[in-house]
Coordinates of C-alpha atoms and ligand atoms in Angstrom, one line a residue:
X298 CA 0.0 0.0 0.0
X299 CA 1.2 3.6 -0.8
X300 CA 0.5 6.4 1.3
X301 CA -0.2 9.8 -0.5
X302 CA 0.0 13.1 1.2
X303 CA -0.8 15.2 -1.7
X304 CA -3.0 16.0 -4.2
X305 CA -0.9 16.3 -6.6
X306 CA 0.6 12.8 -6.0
X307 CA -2.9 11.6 -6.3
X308 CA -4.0 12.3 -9.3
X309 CA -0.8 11.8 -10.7
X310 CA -1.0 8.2 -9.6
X311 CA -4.3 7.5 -10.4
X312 CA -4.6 9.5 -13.7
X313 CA -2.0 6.4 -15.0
X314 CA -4.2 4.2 -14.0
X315 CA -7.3 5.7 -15.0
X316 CA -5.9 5.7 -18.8
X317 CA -5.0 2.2 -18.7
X318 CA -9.0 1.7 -18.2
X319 CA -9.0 0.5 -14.7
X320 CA -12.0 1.1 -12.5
X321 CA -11.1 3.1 -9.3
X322 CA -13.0 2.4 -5.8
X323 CA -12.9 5.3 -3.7
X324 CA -13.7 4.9 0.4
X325 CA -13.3 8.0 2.5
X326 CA -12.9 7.6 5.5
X327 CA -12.1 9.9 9.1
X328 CA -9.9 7.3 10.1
X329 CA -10.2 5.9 13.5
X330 CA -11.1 2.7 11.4
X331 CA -13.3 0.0 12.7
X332 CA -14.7 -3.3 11.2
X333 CA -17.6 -1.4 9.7
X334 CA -15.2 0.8 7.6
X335 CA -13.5 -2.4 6.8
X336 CA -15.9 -3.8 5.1
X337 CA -16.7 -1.0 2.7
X338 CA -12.7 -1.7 1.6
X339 CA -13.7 -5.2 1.3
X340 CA -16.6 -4.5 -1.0
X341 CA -14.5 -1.8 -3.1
X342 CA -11.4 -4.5 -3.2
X343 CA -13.8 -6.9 -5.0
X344 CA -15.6 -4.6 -7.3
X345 CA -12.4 -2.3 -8.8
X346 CA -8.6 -2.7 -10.0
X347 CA -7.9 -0.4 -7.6
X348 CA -8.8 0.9 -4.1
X349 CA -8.2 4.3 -2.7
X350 CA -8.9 5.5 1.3
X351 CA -8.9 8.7 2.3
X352 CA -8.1 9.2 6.0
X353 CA -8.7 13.1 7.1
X354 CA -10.6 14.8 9.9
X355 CA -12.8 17.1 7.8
X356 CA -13.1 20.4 9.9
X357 CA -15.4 22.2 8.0
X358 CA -17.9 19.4 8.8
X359 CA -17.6 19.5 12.6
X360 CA -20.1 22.2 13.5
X361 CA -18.7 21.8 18.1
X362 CA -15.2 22.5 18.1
X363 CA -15.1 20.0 21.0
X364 CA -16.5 17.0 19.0
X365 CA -12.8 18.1 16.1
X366 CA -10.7 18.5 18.8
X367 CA -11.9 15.4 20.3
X368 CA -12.3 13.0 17.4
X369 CA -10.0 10.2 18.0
X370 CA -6.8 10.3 15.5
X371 CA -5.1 6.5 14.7
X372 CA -3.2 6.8 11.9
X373 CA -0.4 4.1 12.1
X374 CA -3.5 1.5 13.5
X375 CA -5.7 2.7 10.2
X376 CA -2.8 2.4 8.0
X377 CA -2.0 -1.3 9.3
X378 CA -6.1 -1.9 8.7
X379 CA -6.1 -0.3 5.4
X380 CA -3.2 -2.8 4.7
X381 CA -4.4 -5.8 5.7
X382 CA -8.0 -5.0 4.0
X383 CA -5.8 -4.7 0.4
X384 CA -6.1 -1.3 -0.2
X385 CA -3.6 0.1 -2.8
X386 CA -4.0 4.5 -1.7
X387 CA -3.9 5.8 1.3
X388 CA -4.7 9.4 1.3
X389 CA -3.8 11.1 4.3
X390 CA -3.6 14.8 3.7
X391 CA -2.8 17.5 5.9
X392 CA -5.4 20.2 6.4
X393 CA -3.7 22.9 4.5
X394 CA -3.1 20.4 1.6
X395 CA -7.4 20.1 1.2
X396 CA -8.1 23.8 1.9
X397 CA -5.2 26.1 0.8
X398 CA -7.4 28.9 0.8
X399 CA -11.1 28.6 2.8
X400 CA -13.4 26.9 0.9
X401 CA -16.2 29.5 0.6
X402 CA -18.8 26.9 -1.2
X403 CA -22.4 27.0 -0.6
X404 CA -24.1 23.9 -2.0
X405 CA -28.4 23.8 -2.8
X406 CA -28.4 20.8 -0.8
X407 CA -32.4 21.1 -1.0
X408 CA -34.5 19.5 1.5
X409 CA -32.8 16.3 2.0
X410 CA -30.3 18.3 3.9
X411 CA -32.7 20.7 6.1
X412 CA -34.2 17.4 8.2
X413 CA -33.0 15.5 11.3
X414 CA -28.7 16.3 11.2
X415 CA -29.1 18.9 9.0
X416 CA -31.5 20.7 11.2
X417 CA -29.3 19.5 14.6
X418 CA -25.9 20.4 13.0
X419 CA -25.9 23.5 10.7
X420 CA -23.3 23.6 8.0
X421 CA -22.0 19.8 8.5
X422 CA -23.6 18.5 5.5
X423 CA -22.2 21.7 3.4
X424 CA -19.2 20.6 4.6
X425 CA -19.5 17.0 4.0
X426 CA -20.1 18.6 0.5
X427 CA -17.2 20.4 0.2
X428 CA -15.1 17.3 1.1
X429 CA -16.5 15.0 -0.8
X430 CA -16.6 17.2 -3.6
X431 CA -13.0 17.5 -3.4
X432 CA -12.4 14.0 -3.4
X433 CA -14.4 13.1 -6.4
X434 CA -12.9 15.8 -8.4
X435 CA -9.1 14.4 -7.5
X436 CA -9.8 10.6 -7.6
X437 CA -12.4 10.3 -10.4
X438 CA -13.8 7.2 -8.9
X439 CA -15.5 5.1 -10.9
X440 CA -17.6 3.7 -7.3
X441 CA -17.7 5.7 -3.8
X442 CA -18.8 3.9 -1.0
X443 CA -20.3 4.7 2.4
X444 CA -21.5 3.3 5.3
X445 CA -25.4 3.3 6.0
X446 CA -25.0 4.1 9.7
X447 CA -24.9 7.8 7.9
X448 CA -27.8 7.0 6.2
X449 CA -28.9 10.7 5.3
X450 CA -25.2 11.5 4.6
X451 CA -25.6 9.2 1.5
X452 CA -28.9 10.8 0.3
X453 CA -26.8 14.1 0.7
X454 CA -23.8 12.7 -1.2
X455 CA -25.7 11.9 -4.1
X456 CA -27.3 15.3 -4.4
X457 CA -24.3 17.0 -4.0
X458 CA -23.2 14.7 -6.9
X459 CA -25.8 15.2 -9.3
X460 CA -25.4 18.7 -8.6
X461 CA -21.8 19.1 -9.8
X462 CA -22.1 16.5 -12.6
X463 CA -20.1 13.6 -10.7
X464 CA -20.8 10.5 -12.9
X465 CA -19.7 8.3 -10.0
X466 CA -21.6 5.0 -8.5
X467 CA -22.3 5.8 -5.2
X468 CA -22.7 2.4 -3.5
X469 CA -24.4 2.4 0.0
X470 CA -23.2 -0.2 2.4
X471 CA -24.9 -1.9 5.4
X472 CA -24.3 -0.6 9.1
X473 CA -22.1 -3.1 10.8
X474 CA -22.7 -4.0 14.4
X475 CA -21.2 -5.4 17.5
X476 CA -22.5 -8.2 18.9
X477 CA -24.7 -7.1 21.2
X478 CA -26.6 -4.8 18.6
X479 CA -24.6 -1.2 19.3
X480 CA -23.9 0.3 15.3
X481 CA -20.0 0.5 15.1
X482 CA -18.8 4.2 15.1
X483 CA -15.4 5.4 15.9
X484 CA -17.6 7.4 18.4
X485 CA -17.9 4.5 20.5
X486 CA -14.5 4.5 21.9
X487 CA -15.5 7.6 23.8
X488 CA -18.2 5.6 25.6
X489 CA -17.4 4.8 29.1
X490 CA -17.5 1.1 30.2
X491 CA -21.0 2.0 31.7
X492 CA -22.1 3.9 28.3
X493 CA -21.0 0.9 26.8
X494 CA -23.3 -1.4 28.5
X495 CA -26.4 0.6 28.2
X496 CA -25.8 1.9 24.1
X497 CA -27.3 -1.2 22.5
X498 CA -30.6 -0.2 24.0
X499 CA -30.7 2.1 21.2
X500 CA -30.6 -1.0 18.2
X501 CA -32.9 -3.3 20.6
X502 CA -35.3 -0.9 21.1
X503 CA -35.6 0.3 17.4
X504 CA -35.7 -3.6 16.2
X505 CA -38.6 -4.0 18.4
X506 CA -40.3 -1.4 16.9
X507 CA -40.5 -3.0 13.6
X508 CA -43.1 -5.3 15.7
X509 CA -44.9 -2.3 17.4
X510 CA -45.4 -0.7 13.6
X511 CA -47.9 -3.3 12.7
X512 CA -50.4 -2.1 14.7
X513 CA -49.3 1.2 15.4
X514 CA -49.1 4.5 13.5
X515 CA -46.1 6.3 12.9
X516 CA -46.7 8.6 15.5
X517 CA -47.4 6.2 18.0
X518 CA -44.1 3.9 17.3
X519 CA -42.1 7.2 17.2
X520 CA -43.3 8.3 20.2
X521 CA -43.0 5.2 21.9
X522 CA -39.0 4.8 20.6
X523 CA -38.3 8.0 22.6
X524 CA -40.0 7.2 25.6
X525 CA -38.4 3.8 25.8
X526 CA -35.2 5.3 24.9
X527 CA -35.3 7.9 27.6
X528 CA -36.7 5.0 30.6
X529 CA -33.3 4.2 30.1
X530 CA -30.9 5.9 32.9
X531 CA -28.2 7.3 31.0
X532 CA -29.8 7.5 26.9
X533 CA -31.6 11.0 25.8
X534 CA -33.0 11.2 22.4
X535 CA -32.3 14.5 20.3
X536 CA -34.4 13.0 17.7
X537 CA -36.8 10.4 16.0
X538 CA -38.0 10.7 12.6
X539 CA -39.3 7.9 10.5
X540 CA -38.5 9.3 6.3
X541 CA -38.9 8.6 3.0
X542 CA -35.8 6.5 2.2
X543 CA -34.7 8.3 -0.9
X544 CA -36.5 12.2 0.2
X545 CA -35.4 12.0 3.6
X546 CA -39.0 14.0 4.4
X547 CA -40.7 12.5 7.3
X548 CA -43.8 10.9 6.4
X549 CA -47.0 11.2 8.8
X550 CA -48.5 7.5 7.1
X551 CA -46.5 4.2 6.4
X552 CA -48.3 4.0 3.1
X553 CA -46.6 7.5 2.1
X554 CA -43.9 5.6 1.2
X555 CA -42.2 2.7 -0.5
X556 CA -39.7 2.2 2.3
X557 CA -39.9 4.0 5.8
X558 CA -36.4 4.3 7.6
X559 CA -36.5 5.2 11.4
X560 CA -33.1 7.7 11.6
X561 CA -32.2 8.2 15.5
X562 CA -29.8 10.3 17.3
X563 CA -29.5 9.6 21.0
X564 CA -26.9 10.9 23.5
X565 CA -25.1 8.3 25.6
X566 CA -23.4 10.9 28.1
X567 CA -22.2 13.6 25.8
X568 CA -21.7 10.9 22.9
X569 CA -23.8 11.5 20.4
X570 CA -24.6 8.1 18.6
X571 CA -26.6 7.7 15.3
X572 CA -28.4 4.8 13.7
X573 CA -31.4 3.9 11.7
X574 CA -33.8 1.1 11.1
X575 CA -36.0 -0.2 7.9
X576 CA -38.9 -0.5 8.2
X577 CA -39.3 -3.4 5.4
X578 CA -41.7 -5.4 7.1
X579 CA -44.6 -3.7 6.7
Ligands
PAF731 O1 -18.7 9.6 7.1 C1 -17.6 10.1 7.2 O2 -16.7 9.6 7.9 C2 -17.4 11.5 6.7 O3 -18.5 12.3 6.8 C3 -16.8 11.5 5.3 C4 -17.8 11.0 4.3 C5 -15.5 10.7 5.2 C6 -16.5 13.0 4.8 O4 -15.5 13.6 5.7

């Protein structure tokens, strides 16, 4: 594996490759890499010629200057994982090598982007956009992939991509758990041994649910996750909504749409954990 630190490096390297007509699989990533991550290198290594990752600690997308300063950094551990999972690029770029200048971009996200994170964390999905952008533009992938756990962050990504033009498969992969149900997220390292122990709540609760929205509307099984969720000492929901897969618009009927995703954010603490549910049973 070769790590890249610049841009320029970059799409040297993979412009070659690119005209000898290999497809390119592009993961970014924030490092901190789990088995989740892992797997979307697994699923790139065995659809492409060649896999990039991209390990960097976006600022622009961190609306709490705690939750930057904070975000854990493991770059020799993610480079031995990137290794190990067969990945040809790793691109770990300094922050001054992505923004040079400020990145002054405003993207019309729409309304996919105005609901549940976009409406808890103003500017984080314009500058998940700008990122990502940036990304595209210097790797040219022919596939992107990203993790599910983020589920709005995909419906975002493909905006943003149809919006600039980005002919680019964007390939969404299923969340990975632990054992006990708890989503993996590089978040979770923050949890404290008690946090630990009470965070799969979260995944139990909103799998039973799936049982409670055969009889109930979505109202009453959204109003029932957060109660449940809150019984238990420690957990706080910020948010419940149950949306259109593809619009990300909450829907007041299970009929409104052709498949209902619950999206959560709960705080564990002052971790803030996300996951999501489909509703596919109905
Ligand atoms: O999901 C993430 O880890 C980040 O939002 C991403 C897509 C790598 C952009 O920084």
């Amino acid at each position: 594996m070769k790590v890249i630190r610049t841009v320029s490096e970059l799409t040297d390297q993979l412009g070659r490759l690119r005209e000898k007509g290999q497809t390119i699989g592009l993961v970014p990533t924030m490092g901190a890499l789990h088995a989740g991550h892992l797997s979307l290198m697994t699923r790139a290594r065995a659809e492409n010629d060649v896999v990039v990752a991209s390990v960097f600690v976006n600022p622009t997308q961190f609306n709490n200057p705690d939750d930057l300063r904070t975000y854990p950094r493991t770059e020799e551990a993610d480079c031995r994982l990137l290794e190990q999972a067969g990945v040809d690029f790793a691109f770990i770029p300094t922050v001054e090598e992505i923004y040079p200048e400020p990145d002054t971009r405003v993207f019309d996200l729409g309304p996919v982007a105005e609901v549940m994170e976009g409406a808890m964390r103003p500017g984080h999905f314009n500058g998940v956009a700008q990122i990502v952008s940036k990304l595209f533009a210097w790797t040219r992938p022919t596939r992107a992939y990203f993790g599910e756990k983020d589920f709005q962050q995909i419906a975002v990504i493909r905006r943003m991509a149809s919006l600039e033009g980005f002919d680019i498969d964007i390939v969404s992969c299923p969340i990975k758990r632990e054992d006990d149900g708890l989503a993996l997220s590089s978040r979770n390292t923050r949890l404290t041994p008690q946090q630990r122990a009470i965070a799969p709540a979260i995944h139990r609760i909103l799998t039973e649910s799936l049982g409670w929205a055969k009889s109930m509307t979505v109202d009453e099984v959204k109003k029932r996750v957060t109660e449940e969720i809150d019984a238990v000492d420690g957990l706080r929901t910020e948010y419940y909504e149950i949306v259109d897969h593809l619009t990300m618009q909450p829907v007041s009927d299970w009929s409104a749409t052709e498949l209902p995703v619950g999206c959560i954010t709960v705080y564990c603490g002052d971790v803030r954990l996300i996951d999501n549910i489909k509703y596919t049973n109905r």
